[in-house]
Coordinates of C-alpha atoms in Angstrom, one line a residue:
M1 CA 23.9 -76.2 -114.5
T2 CA 24.4 -76.6 -110.8
N3 CA 23.7 -73.9 -108.2
S4 CA 27.4 -73.4 -107.7
G5 CA 27.8 -73.1 -111.5
M6 CA 25.1 -70.5 -111.7
R7 CA 26.6 -68.6 -108.7
L8 CA 30.0 -68.6 -110.3
L9 CA 28.6 -67.5 -113.6
A10 CA 26.8 -64.6 -111.9
V11 CA 29.9 -63.6 -110.0
S12 CA 32.0 -63.8 -113.1
V13 CA 29.5 -61.6 -115.1
V14 CA 29.4 -59.0 -112.3
L15 CA 33.1 -58.9 -112.0
A16 CA 33.6 -58.7 -115.8
L17 CA 31.2 -55.8 -116.0
A18 CA 32.9 -54.1 -113.1
V19 CA 36.3 -54.4 -114.7
V20 CA 35.0 -53.2 -118.1
G21 CA 32.9 -50.5 -116.7
C22 CA 35.4 -48.9 -114.4
S23 CA 39.1 -49.4 -114.8
T24 CA 40.2 -50.4 -111.4
G25 CA 43.8 -51.3 -112.4
S26 CA 43.1 -55.1 -112.4
T27 CA 45.3 -56.8 -114.9
P28 CA 44.4 -60.2 -116.3
V29 CA 47.2 -62.6 -117.1
T30 CA 46.4 -65.5 -119.5
A31 CA 48.0 -68.9 -120.2
G32 CA 49.8 -67.3 -123.2
G33 CA 51.7 -64.9 -121.0
G34 CA 50.1 -61.5 -120.9
D35 CA 51.1 -58.7 -118.6
Q36 CA 52.9 -60.4 -115.8
G37 CA 54.4 -57.2 -114.3
K38 CA 52.0 -57.1 -111.3
A39 CA 52.6 -60.8 -110.6
A40 CA 56.3 -60.3 -110.7
R41 CA 56.0 -57.4 -108.2
W42 CA 53.7 -59.1 -105.7
S43 CA 55.5 -61.3 -103.3
E44 CA 53.6 -63.2 -100.6
P45 CA 53.8 -61.3 -97.3
N46 CA 54.8 -63.0 -94.1
R47 CA 51.3 -62.6 -92.7
Y48 CA 48.1 -62.0 -94.5
S49 CA 44.4 -63.0 -94.5
F50 CA 41.8 -63.3 -97.3
R51 CA 38.4 -64.6 -98.1
L52 CA 38.3 -67.3 -100.8
L53 CA 35.5 -68.7 -102.9
S54 CA 36.6 -71.9 -104.5
E55 CA 34.2 -73.2 -107.1
S56 CA 33.9 -75.4 -110.2
G57 CA 35.1 -78.8 -111.0
E58 CA 35.1 -82.1 -109.2
R59 CA 37.8 -81.6 -106.7
S60 CA 38.5 -81.2 -103.0
G61 CA 38.7 -77.7 -101.4
L62 CA 35.5 -76.3 -102.8
G63 CA 33.6 -73.7 -100.8
E64 CA 34.0 -70.4 -99.1
Y65 CA 36.8 -69.8 -96.6
R66 CA 38.4 -67.1 -94.3
I67 CA 42.1 -67.9 -94.4
T68 CA 45.0 -66.6 -92.4
V69 CA 48.6 -67.3 -93.7
G70 CA 51.8 -67.0 -91.8
D71 CA 55.3 -67.7 -93.2
G72 CA 53.8 -69.2 -96.4
K73 CA 51.5 -71.7 -94.5
V74 CA 47.8 -71.6 -93.6
V75 CA 47.8 -70.9 -89.8
K76 CA 44.0 -70.5 -89.5
A77 CA 41.1 -71.5 -91.8
I78 CA 37.4 -71.1 -91.2
G79 CA 34.9 -72.8 -93.5
L80 CA 32.1 -70.4 -94.1
D81 CA 29.9 -73.0 -95.7
E82 CA 29.4 -76.8 -95.4
P83 CA 31.9 -77.9 -98.1
A84 CA 34.6 -75.6 -96.7
R85 CA 33.9 -76.7 -93.1
L86 CA 34.3 -80.4 -94.2
T87 CA 37.6 -79.5 -95.9
V88 CA 38.9 -77.6 -92.9
E89 CA 38.0 -80.5 -90.6
G90 CA 38.9 -83.5 -92.8
N91 CA 41.6 -82.2 -95.2
P92 CA 43.1 -79.0 -93.9
Q93 CA 46.1 -79.5 -96.3
D94 CA 43.6 -78.7 -99.2
V95 CA 43.1 -75.1 -97.9
P96 CA 45.4 -73.0 -100.1
T97 CA 47.6 -69.9 -99.7
L98 CA 47.7 -67.3 -102.4
G99 CA 51.3 -68.3 -103.1
G100 CA 50.1 -71.9 -103.5
L101 CA 47.3 -70.9 -105.9
L102 CA 49.8 -68.9 -108.1
T103 CA 52.1 -71.9 -108.1
D104 CA 49.1 -74.0 -109.4
V105 CA 48.7 -71.4 -112.2
Q106 CA 52.4 -71.7 -113.1
K107 CA 52.0 -75.5 -113.2
A108 CA 48.9 -75.2 -115.4
R109 CA 50.8 -73.0 -117.8
A110 CA 53.8 -75.3 -117.9
G111 CA 51.4 -78.2 -118.5
H112 CA 49.7 -76.4 -121.4
A113 CA 46.3 -75.9 -119.7
E114 CA 43.9 -74.2 -122.1
V115 CA 43.0 -71.6 -119.4
A116 CA 45.4 -70.4 -116.7
E117 CA 44.3 -66.9 -115.9
V118 CA 45.0 -64.6 -113.0
V119 CA 43.5 -61.1 -112.4
F120 CA 45.6 -58.9 -110.1
A121 CA 44.6 -55.9 -108.0
A122 CA 46.4 -52.6 -108.2
D123 CA 48.7 -53.7 -105.3
G124 CA 49.6 -56.9 -107.2
H125 CA 47.7 -59.5 -105.2
P126 CA 45.5 -62.0 -107.1
T127 CA 41.8 -61.3 -107.1
E128 CA 40.7 -64.1 -109.5
I129 CA 42.2 -67.3 -110.6
H130 CA 40.9 -69.5 -113.4
I131 CA 42.4 -72.9 -114.5
D132 CA 40.8 -75.2 -117.0
W133 CA 43.0 -78.0 -118.4
L134 CA 40.7 -78.9 -121.3
A135 CA 38.0 -76.4 -122.2
D136 CA 35.8 -79.1 -123.7
A137 CA 36.1 -81.4 -120.7
I138 CA 33.7 -81.4 -117.8
D139 CA 34.7 -80.9 -114.2
D140 CA 38.4 -80.3 -114.6
E141 CA 38.2 -76.5 -114.0
A142 CA 39.1 -74.6 -110.9
D143 CA 37.9 -71.0 -110.2
Y144 CA 38.8 -68.8 -107.3
L145 CA 37.6 -65.4 -106.2
I146 CA 39.8 -63.7 -103.6
T147 CA 38.3 -60.8 -101.5
E148 CA 39.0 -59.1 -98.2
Y149 CA 42.8 -59.4 -98.7
R150 CA 44.8 -57.8 -95.9
V151 CA 48.5 -57.8 -95.0
L152 CA 48.8 -58.4 -91.2
P153 CA 51.4 -57.1 -88.8

């Protein structure tokens, strides 16, 4: 297992224990449907910022970012590690918004991905996103951890 795989596994275990150990109001939504009430209530604000850890799979856009969104588009992206810096400099279109990530989940569900899960915070914004098209395949998954979410004036 790679360093990023071990890191994601450790983060996932810690988050799972935190959710199980103390009910914070986070609601997982799976590919089969689940409780979509929070997702339906959250709408992408005009301006917001968040920190994103994008891991897993063989794809562009991996790394850790600080992202600011305005009117549904990334208006500022800072790569906090080398892979993210390379994406921001060379492929800025690969830096996602939360709305874009949720659209990816909907596409994964429509395409019958084996895993298409979202965990929502009490205010409805996504805090984790997991997509895996084929559970037995290698490197087709995408995992995102969203922290430091703030609505901006």
